[in-house]
Each structure stands twice: as structure tokens, then as C-alpha cells.
Short mmCIF file of C-alpha atoms and ligand atoms in Angstrom, two decimals:
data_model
loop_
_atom_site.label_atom_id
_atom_site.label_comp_id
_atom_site.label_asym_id
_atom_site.label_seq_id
_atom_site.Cartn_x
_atom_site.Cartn_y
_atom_site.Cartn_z
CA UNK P 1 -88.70 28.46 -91.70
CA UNK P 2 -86.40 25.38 -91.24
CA UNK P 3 -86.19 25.50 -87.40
CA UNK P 4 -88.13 23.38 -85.46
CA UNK P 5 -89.29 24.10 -81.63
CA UNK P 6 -87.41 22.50 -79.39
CA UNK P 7 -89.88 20.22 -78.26
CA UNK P 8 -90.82 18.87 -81.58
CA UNK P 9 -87.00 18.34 -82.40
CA UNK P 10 -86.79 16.19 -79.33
CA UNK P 11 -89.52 14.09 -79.99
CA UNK P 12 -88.03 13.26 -83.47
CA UNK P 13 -84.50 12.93 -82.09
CA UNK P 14 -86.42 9.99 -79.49
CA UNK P 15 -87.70 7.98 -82.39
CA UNK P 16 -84.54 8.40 -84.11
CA UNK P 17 -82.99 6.45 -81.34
CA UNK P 18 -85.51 3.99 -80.54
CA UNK P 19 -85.00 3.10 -84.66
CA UNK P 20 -88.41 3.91 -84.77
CA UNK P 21 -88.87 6.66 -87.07
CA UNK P 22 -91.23 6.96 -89.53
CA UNK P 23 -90.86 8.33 -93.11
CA UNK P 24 -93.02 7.71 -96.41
CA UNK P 25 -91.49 5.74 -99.47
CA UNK P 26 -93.24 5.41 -102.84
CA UNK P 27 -95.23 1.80 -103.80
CA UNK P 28 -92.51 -0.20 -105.76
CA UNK P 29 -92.90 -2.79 -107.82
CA UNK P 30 -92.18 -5.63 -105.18
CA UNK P 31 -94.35 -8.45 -104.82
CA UNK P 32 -97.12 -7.08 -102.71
CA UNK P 33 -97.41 -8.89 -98.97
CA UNK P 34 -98.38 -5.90 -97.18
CA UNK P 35 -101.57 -3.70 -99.26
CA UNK P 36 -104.54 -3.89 -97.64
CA UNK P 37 -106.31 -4.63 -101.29
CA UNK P 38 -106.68 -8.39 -100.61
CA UNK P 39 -109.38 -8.91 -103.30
CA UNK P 40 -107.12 -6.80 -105.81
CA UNK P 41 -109.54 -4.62 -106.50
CA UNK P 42 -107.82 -1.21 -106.15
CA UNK P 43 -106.43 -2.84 -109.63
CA UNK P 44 -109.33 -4.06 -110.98
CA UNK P 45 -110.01 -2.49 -114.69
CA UNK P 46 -113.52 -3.80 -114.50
CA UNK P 47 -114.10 -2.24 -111.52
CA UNK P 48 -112.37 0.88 -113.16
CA UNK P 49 -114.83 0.61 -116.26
CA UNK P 50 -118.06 0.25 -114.16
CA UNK P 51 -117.01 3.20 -111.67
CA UNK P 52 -116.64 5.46 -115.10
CA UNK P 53 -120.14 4.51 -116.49
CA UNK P 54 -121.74 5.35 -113.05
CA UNK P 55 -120.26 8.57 -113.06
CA UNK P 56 -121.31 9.69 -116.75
CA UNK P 57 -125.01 8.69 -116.35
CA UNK P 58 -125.47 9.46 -112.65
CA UNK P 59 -123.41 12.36 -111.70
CA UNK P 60 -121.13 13.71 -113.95
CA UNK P 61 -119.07 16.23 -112.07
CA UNK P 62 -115.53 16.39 -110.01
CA UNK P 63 -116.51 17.29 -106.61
CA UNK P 64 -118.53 17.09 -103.97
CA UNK P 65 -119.00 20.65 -103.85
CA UNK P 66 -119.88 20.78 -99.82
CA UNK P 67 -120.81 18.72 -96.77
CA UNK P 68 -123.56 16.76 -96.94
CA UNK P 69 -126.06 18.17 -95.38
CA UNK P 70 -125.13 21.30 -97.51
CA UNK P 71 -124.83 20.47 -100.97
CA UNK P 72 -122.38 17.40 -100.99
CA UNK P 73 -125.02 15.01 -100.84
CA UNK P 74 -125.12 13.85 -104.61
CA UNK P 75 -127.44 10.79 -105.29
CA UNK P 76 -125.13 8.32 -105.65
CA UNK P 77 -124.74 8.48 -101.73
CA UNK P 78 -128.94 7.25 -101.91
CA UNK P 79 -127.83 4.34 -104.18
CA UNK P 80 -124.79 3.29 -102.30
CA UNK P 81 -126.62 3.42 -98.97
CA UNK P 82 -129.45 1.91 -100.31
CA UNK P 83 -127.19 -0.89 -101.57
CA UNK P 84 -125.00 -1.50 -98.41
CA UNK P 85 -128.01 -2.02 -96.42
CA UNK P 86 -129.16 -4.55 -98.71
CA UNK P 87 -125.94 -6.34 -99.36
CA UNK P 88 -124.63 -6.25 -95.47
CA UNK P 89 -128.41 -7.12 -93.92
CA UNK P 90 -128.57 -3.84 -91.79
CA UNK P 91 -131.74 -1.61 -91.77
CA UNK P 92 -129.55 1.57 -92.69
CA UNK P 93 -126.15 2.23 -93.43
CA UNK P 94 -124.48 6.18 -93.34
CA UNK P 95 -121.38 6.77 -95.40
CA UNK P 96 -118.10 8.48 -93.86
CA UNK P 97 -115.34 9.85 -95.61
CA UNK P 98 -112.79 7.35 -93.97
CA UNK P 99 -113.00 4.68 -91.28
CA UNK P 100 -110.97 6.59 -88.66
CA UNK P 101 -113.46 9.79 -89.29
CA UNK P 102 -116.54 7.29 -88.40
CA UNK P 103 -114.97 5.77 -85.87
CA UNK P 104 -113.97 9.65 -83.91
CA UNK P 105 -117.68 10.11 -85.36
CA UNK P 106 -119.08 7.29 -83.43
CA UNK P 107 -117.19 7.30 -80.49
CA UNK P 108 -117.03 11.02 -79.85
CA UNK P 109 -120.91 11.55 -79.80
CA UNK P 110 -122.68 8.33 -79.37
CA UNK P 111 -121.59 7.29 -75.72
CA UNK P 112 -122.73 10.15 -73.41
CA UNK P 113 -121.32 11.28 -69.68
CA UNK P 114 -122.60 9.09 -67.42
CA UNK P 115 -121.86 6.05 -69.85
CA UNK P 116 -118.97 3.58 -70.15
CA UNK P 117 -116.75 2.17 -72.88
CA UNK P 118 -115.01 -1.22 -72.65
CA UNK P 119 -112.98 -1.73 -75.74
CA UNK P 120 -110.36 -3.90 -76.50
CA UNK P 121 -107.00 -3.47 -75.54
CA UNK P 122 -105.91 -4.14 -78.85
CA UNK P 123 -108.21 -1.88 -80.74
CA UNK P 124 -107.36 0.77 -83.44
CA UNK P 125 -106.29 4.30 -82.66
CA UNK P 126 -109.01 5.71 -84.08
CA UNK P 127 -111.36 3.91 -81.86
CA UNK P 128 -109.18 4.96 -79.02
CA UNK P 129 -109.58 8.31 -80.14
CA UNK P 130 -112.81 8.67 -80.65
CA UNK P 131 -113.31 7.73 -77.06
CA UNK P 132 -111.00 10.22 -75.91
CA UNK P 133 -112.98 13.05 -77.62
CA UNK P 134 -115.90 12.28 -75.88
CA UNK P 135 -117.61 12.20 -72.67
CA UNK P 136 -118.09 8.49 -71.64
CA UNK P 137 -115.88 6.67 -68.88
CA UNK P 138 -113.96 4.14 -70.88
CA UNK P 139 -111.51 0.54 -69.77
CA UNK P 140 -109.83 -1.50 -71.27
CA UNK P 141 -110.54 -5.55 -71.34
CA UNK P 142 -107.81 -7.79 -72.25
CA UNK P 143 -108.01 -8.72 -75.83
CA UNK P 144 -110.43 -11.18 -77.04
CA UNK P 145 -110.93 -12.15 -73.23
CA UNK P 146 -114.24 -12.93 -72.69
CA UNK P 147 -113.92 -14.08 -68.93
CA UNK P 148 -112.13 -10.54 -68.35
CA UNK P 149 -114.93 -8.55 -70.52
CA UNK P 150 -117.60 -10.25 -68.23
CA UNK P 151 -115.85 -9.46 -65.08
CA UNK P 152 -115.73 -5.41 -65.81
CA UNK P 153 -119.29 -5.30 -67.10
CA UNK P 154 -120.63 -7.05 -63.59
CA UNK P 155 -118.03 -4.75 -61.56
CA UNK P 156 -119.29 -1.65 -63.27
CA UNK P 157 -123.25 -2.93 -63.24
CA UNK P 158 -122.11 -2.92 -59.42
CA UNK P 159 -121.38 0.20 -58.99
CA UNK P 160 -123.32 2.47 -61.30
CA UNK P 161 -126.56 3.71 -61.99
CA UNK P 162 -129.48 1.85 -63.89
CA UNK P 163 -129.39 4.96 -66.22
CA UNK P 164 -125.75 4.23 -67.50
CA UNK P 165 -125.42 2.44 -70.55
CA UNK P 166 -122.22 0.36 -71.24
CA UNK P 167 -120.98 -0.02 -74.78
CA UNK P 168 -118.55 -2.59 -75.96
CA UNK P 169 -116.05 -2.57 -78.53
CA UNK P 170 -113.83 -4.88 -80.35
CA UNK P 171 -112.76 -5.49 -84.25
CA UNK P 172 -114.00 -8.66 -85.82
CA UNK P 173 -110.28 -8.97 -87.73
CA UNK P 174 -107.68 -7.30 -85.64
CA UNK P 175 -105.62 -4.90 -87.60
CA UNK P 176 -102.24 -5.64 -85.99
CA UNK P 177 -102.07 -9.23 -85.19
CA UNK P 178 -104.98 -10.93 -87.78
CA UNK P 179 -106.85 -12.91 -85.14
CA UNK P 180 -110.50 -12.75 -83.90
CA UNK P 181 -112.81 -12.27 -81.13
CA UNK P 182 -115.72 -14.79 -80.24
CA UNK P 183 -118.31 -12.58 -81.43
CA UNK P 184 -121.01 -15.32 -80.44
CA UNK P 185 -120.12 -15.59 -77.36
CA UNK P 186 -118.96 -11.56 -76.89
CA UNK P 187 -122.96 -10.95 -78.27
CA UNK P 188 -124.41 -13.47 -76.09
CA UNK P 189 -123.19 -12.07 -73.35
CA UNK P 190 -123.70 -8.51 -74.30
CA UNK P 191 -127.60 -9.24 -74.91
CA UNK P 192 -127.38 -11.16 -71.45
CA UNK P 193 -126.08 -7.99 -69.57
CA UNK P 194 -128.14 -5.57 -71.66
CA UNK P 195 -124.86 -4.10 -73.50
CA UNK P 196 -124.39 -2.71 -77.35
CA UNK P 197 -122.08 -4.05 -78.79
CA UNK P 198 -119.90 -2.22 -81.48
CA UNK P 199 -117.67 -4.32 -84.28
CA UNK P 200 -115.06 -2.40 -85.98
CA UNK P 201 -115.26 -4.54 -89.52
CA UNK P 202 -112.46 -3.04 -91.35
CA UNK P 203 -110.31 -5.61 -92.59
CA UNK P 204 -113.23 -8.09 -92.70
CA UNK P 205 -115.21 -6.18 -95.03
CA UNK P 206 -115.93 -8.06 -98.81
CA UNK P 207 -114.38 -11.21 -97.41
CA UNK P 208 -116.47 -13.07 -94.83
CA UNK P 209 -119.90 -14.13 -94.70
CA UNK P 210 -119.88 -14.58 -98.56
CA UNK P 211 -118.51 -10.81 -99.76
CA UNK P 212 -120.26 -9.47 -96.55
CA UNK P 213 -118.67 -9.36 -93.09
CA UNK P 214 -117.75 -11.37 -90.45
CA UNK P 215 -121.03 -10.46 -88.49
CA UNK P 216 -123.35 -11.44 -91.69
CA UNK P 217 -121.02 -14.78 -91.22
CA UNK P 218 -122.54 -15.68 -88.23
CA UNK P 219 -125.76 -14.21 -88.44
CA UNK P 220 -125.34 -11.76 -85.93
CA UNK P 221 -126.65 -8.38 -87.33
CA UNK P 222 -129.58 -8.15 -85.11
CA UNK P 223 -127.71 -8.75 -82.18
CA UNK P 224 -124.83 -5.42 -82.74
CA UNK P 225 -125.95 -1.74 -82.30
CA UNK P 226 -123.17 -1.01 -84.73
CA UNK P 227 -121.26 -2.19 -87.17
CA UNK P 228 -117.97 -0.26 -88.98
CA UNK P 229 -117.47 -1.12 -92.65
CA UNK P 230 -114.66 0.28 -95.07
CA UNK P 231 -113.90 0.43 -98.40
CA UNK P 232 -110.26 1.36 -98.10
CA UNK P 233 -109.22 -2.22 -97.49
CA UNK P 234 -111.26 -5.22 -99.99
CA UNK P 235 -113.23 -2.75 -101.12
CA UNK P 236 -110.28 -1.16 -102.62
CA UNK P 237 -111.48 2.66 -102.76
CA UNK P 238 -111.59 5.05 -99.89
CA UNK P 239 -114.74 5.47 -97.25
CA UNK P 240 -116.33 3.87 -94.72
CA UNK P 241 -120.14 3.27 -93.62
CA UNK P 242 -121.54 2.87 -90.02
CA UNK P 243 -124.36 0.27 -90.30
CA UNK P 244 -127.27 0.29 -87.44
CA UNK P 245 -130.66 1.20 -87.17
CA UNK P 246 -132.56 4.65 -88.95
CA UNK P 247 -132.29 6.02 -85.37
CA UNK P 248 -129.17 5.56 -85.00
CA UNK P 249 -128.11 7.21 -88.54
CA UNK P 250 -130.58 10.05 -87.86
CA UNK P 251 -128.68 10.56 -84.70
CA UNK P 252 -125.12 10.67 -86.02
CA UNK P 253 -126.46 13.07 -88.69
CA UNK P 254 -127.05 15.60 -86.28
CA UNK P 255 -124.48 15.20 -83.61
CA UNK P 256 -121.43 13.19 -85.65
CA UNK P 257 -119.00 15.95 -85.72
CA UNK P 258 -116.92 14.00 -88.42
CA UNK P 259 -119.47 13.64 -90.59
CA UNK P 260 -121.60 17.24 -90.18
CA UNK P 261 -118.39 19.32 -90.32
CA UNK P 262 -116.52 17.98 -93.78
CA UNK P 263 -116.77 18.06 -97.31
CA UNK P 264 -118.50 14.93 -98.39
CA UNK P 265 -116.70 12.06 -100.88
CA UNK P 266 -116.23 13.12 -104.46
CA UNK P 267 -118.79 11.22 -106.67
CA UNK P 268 -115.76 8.88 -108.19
CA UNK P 269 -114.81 8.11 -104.57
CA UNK P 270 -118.78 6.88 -104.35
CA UNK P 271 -119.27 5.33 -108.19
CA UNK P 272 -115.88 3.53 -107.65
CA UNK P 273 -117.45 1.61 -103.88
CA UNK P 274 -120.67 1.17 -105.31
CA UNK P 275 -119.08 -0.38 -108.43
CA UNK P 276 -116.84 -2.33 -106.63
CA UNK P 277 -119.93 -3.74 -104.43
CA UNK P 278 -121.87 -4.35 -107.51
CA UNK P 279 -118.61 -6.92 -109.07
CA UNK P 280 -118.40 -8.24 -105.61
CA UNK P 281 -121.89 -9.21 -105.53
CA UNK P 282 -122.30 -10.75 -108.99
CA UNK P 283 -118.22 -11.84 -109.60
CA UNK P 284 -116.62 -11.74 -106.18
CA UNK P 285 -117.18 -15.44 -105.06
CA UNK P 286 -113.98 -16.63 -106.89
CA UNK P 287 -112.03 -14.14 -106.02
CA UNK P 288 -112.76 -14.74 -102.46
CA UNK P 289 -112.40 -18.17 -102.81
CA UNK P 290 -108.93 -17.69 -104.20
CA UNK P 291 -107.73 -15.48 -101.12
CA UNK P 292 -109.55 -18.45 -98.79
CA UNK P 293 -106.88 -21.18 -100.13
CA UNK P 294 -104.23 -18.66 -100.66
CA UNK P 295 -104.58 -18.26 -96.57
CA UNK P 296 -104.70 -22.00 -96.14
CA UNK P 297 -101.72 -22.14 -98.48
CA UNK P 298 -99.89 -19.37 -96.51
CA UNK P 299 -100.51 -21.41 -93.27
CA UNK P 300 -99.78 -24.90 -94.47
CA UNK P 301 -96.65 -24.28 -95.54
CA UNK P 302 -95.65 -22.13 -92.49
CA UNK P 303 -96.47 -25.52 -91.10
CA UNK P 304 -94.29 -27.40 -93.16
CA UNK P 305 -91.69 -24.72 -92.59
CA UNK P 306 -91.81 -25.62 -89.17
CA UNK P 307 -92.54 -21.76 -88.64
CA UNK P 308 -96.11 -21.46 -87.18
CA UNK P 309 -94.73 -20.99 -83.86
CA UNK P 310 -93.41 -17.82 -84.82
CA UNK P 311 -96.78 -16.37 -86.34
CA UNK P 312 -99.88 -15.22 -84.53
CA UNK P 313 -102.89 -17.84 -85.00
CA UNK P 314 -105.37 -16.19 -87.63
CA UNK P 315 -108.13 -17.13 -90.54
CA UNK P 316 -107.96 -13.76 -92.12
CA UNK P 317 -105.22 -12.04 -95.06
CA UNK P 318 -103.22 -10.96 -91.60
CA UNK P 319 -100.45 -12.93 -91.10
CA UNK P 320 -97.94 -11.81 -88.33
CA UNK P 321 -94.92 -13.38 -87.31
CA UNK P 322 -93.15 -11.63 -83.96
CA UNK P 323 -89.51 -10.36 -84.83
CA UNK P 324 -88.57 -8.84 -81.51
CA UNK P 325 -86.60 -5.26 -81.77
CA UNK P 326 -87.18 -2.76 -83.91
CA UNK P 327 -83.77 -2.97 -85.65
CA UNK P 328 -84.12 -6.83 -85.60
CA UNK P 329 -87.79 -6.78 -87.47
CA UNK P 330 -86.41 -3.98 -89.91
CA UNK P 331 -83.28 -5.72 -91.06
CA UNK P 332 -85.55 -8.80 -91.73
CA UNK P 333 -87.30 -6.55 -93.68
CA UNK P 334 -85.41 -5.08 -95.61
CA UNK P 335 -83.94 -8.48 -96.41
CA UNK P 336 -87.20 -9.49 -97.67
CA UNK P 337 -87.67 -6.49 -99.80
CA UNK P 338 -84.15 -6.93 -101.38
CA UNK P 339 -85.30 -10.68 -102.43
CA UNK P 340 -88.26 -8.83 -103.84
CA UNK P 341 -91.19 -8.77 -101.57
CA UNK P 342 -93.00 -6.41 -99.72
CA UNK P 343 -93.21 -7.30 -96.91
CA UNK P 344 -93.67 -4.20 -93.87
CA UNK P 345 -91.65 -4.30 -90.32
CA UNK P 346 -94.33 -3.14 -87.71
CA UNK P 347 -92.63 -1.30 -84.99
CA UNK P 348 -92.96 -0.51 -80.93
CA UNK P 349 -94.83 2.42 -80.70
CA UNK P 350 -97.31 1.21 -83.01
CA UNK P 351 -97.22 -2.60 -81.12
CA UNK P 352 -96.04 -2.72 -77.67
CA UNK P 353 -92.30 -2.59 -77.14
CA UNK P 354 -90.92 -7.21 -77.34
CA UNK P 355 -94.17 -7.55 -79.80
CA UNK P 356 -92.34 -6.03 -83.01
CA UNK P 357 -93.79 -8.08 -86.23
CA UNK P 358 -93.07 -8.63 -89.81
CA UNK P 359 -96.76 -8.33 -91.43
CA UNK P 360 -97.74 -10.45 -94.27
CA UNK P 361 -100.93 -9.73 -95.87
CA UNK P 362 -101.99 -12.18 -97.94
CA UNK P 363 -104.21 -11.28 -101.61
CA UNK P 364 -106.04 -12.79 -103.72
CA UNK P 365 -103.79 -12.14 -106.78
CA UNK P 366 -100.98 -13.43 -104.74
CA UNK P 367 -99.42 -17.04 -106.30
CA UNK P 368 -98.79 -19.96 -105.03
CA UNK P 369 -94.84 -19.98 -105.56
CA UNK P 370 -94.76 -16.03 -104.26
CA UNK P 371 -96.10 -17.48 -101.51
CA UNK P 372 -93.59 -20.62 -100.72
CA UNK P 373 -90.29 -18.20 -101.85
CA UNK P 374 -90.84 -15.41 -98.89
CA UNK P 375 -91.80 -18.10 -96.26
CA UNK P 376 -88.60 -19.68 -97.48
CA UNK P 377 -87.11 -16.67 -97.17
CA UNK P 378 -87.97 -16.15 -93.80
CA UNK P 379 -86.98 -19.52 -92.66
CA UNK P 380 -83.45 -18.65 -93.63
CA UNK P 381 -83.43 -15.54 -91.97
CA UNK P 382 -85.14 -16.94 -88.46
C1 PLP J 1 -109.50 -1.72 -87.43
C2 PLP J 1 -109.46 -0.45 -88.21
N1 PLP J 1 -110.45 0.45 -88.04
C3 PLP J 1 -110.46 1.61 -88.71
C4 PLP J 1 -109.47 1.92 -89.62
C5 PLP J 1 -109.51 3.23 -90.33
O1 PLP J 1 -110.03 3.04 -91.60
P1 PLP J 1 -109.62 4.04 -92.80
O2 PLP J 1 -108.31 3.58 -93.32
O3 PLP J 1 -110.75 3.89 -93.76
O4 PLP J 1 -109.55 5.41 -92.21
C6 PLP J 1 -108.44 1.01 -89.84
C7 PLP J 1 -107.37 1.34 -90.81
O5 PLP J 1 -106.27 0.93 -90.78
C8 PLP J 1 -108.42 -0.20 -89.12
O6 PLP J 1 -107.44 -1.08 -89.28
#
């Protein structure tokens, strides 16, 4: 049937003219500014190589077969666990099929009625909806404000019972603008005012704290009651792990809805994040160190571009520079694409409306010259 309720037709016909449809294109062969595979890894043949050898003498078949607490729960899921908690410094890590299923996962089951969120106003959807599935009170603090975080925790310990437990959540790399919390201070005070604190790791995962995270960076494991890791970003597979105690695993296994009520990862999903963990651990230090000075690169000659003004301060591969308008941010684009890079428009809904952004994420396999041609680039078309 081609028709479309009404409804539905309307809501299309909106974004159509707010110029902020969205639509799926196939990967070209521009340069790439805008994967989310800063190591390269999703292209690594090595990687490739040891994901196929894990397979053959571990677990040689296609699929999962079931959930895992049915019959999806191959052994490779006992080494990669086994080796996450090792490698990120966390007494137990459980494996999700995707970041956004253990972040609903988390969020839907862990905080109870009776409890409060305070996340980030800035924080990814699926944190946001994970919230909304469950139970818990939640509020936003303004992003990485400290002063404003410390204000709603001592309003709410205020007002509410000894029994409620307050949970707080932020990302350690934001997704959307690059930047960073203080997650020294954000802990500190967290431990002062008897809160758990929950990092959302994603696009900090394989390159801080030496192939670790940004928390391992600062030596702040035993101070979070959760930590998010994925492998769809450095990592360069598909999956995500929720790091924390053996309590707190043994708890999501029996009440993470995401998790109890889906077919697990295949086995090649699993051999190819294991594998890619293994290279990162013995031959990942170069590669890192590569993206580290192609960031400083990136941001030096933004400097000498005169065109740091335009971008949102950041250490990580997340480099944005504000384009206000959707059609504005999309022509500049597209211009960039036509000159050969790929380089992705972020629109209002997905920021708020005046805080449209061209995205540059920056890779290790990116050069030096690619790198000075598209700021170039953009310093024509500012
Ligand atoms: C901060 C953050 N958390 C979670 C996710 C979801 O991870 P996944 O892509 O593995 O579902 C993303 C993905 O974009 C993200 O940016």
C-alpha cells in the first residue's frame, strides 16, 4: 500500500520544509571526515585475519542461534568479557548488542521509582530514552556545568527521602559537539554527595587512557558505578559492554530488558571485537598516537586559518564548527563533498535549532595535506 496516514504524511511534509529531512545515501569514496572508525580499524585486514582464526578454532558457526541466556551465549562472549575487564580495569564487564540497547538496558531498569536521574542536557538519545522507559524522576543539568549539577543534587537531597538514590549521567566525549566533562571534579563531587555516577564512553573507547577510556585516563574506575563502552566507533565492529561490578552485571542479567529479550551477537560480531582488542593492546599505541597529532594538526591549523572561533573547543576526533541554518550547513556541505570530502551537515532536530554544525571527525588514517585542503576549503566558504 503506497498511502500513508495522514498524520505520518504531515510529519514528513514538516521536515521537508524545515530542510530537515532525512534520507540514507551509500558510503562513497570521498575522503572520510565523518566515520566514526577513527583508529581505521573497520578496515583493518589484520584485524580481518585475526577475527577469521578466532572463529575457526573457537566457534565455528554463523549465528548466535538465541538469546543469551537461551542458547546464544557461545564462549567467545567468556573470553571477550574476560578480556574487557582486564584491559578497561573494571571487575566485570556484560556485552550488549549495541550501545543504544545498553544504554535503554541500563536506564530502563537500573534507576527505580522513588529514584532520580540528572543527566546532561546534551546527552545521547538513547540515554534519554532509556530514562523515559523507566520509572525514576529524571532533570536535566546544563552541560558540563558542574556548579549547576551541584545545585540540583543539594535541592533534591532537600526535598527527598534518605531512601532515594540519585544517579548521574554524562558522556566522557560528547557525541555532537566533541568536548568533555570534568570527570574529576563531576566524581568528586558525586562521592561527596553519595551519588553513582554513570559515563557514557562511546566515542572515547580505544583512544584515551592508552587504548582504554577516558575514565582509565584518569584513574577513575573505582570511583563510577558504570561505565558504557562500544565497539561500533574505534573499535570498529558493532556492540557495546556495560562495565561495573559482578552485582551489578548479575542484576542487568535478570532485569535488562534489552539484553534478556534479544538474540545475542553472532560469533564474527564477537571474534571481530575481541580481535580488534587483542591488535589494540599489542599494536594500537601508534595508531593512537597518529590520531593524537592528527587532532593537534586539525587544530593548529584551524588556528592558523584564523578559524577556531568557529569550532567547538575539543581534544577528541570531534571537531565541530557551527554553520547556522539547516540550508546554510547543507550547502557548505555539499560543497565540501563536491571538492571531495566527507564531511556530514548536522541538522536542528538532531542539535537545537541556531546550533546547526558541519562535523569533522578526524582518523587516524587521515593525512596531513587531507587535512590542510578541507580546512582550506572551509575558510573559503566561511
Ligand atoms: C554517546 C553515545 N552513546 C551511545 C551510542 C549508541 O551506540 P551504538 O551506535 O553502539 O548503538 C552512541 C552512538 O552514536 C553515542 O554517540
Amino acid at each position: 500500500m503506497e498511502k500513508l496516514p495522514k498524520k505520518l504524511q504531515s510529519k514528513i511534509d514538516q521536515r521537508k520544509a524545515e530542510n530537515a529531512l532525512r534520507a540514507l545515501t551509500f558510503k562513497g569514496e570521498l575522503v572520510d571526515f565523518s566515520s566514526n572508525d577513527y583508529l581505521g580499524f573497520a578496515r583493518s585486514e589484520d584485524i580481518s585475519k585475526r577475527a577469521s582464526y578466532l572463529i575457526k578454532e573457537v566457534t565455528p558457526i554463523n549465528g548466535a542461534t538465541g538469546s543469551r541466556l537461551l542458547t546464544g551465549n557461545h564462549k567467545l562472549y567468556g573470553q571477550l568479557e574476560d578480556f574487557l575487564t582486564e584491559h578497561y580495569g573494571s571487575e566485570s564487564a556484560l556485552v550488549f548488542n549495541s550501545g543504544y540497547d545498553a544504554n535503554i538496558g541500563f536506564f530502563s531498569s537500573v534507576p527505580q521509582r522513588g529514584d532520580v536521574v540528572l543527566y546532561d542536557e546534551l546527552a545521547h538519545a538513547s540515554i534519554r530514552d532509556g530514562i523515559q522507559m523507566g520509572h525514576a524522576k529524571s532533570f536535566k543539568f546544563s552541560h558540563n556545568d558542574i556548579d549547576h549539577l551541584k545545585e540540583r543534587i543539594l535541592s533534591l537531597r532537600a526535598q527527598s527521602s534518605n531512601e532515594s538514590e540519585i544517579y548521574v549521567v554524562t558522556e566522557s566525549v560528547f557525541s555532537m559537539d566533541g568536548d568533555s566533562p570534568n570527570l574529576e571534579s563531576m566524581a568528586m563531587l558525586c562521592r561527596e554527595q553519595n551519588c553513582f555516577l554513570v559515563v557514557d564512553e562511546a566515542h572515547a573507547t580505544g583512544i584515551f587512557g592508552q587504548g582504554r577510556d577516558m575514565v582509565s585516563q584518569l584513574g577513575l574506575q573505582k570511583e563510577v558505578f558504570a561505565r558504557l563502552i562500544t565497539f561500533g566507533k574505534a573499535i570498529g565492529c558493532h556492540g557495546a559492554a556495560v562495565l561495573g561490578s559482578p552485582s551489578l552485571k548479575e542484576y542487568l542479567i535478570n532485569f535488562s530488558r534489552s539484553f534478556i529479550y534479544t538474540t545475542a551477537l553472532s560469533p564474527h560480531s564477537l571474534a571481530t571485537v575481541l580481535a580488534a582488542h587483542q591488535y589494540l593492546k599489542e599494536q594500537g599505541e601508534p595508531v593512537i598516537q597518529t590520531l593524537q597529532e592528527n587532532i593537534g594538526f586539525f587544530k593548529s591549523e584551524a588556528t592558523r586559518l584564523q578559524l577556531s572561533e568557529k569550532f567547538i573547543q575539543s581534544n577528541s576526533a570531534i571537531h565541530c564548527a557551527l554553520v547556522i541554518g539547516n540550508s546554510n550547513v547543507k550547502y557548505m556541505a555539499q560543497q565540501l563533498q563536491s571538492h571531495g570530502f566527507d564531511v556530514k551537515p548536522i541538522l536542528s532536530p538532531t542539535v537545537k535549532e541556531g546550533e546547526e554544525r558541519l562535523r569533522f571527525c578526524l582518523h587516524a588514517f587521515n593525512s596531513k595535506e587531507e587535512i590542510s585542503r578541507v580546512l582550506s576549503l572551509l575558510k573559503n566558504l566561511m
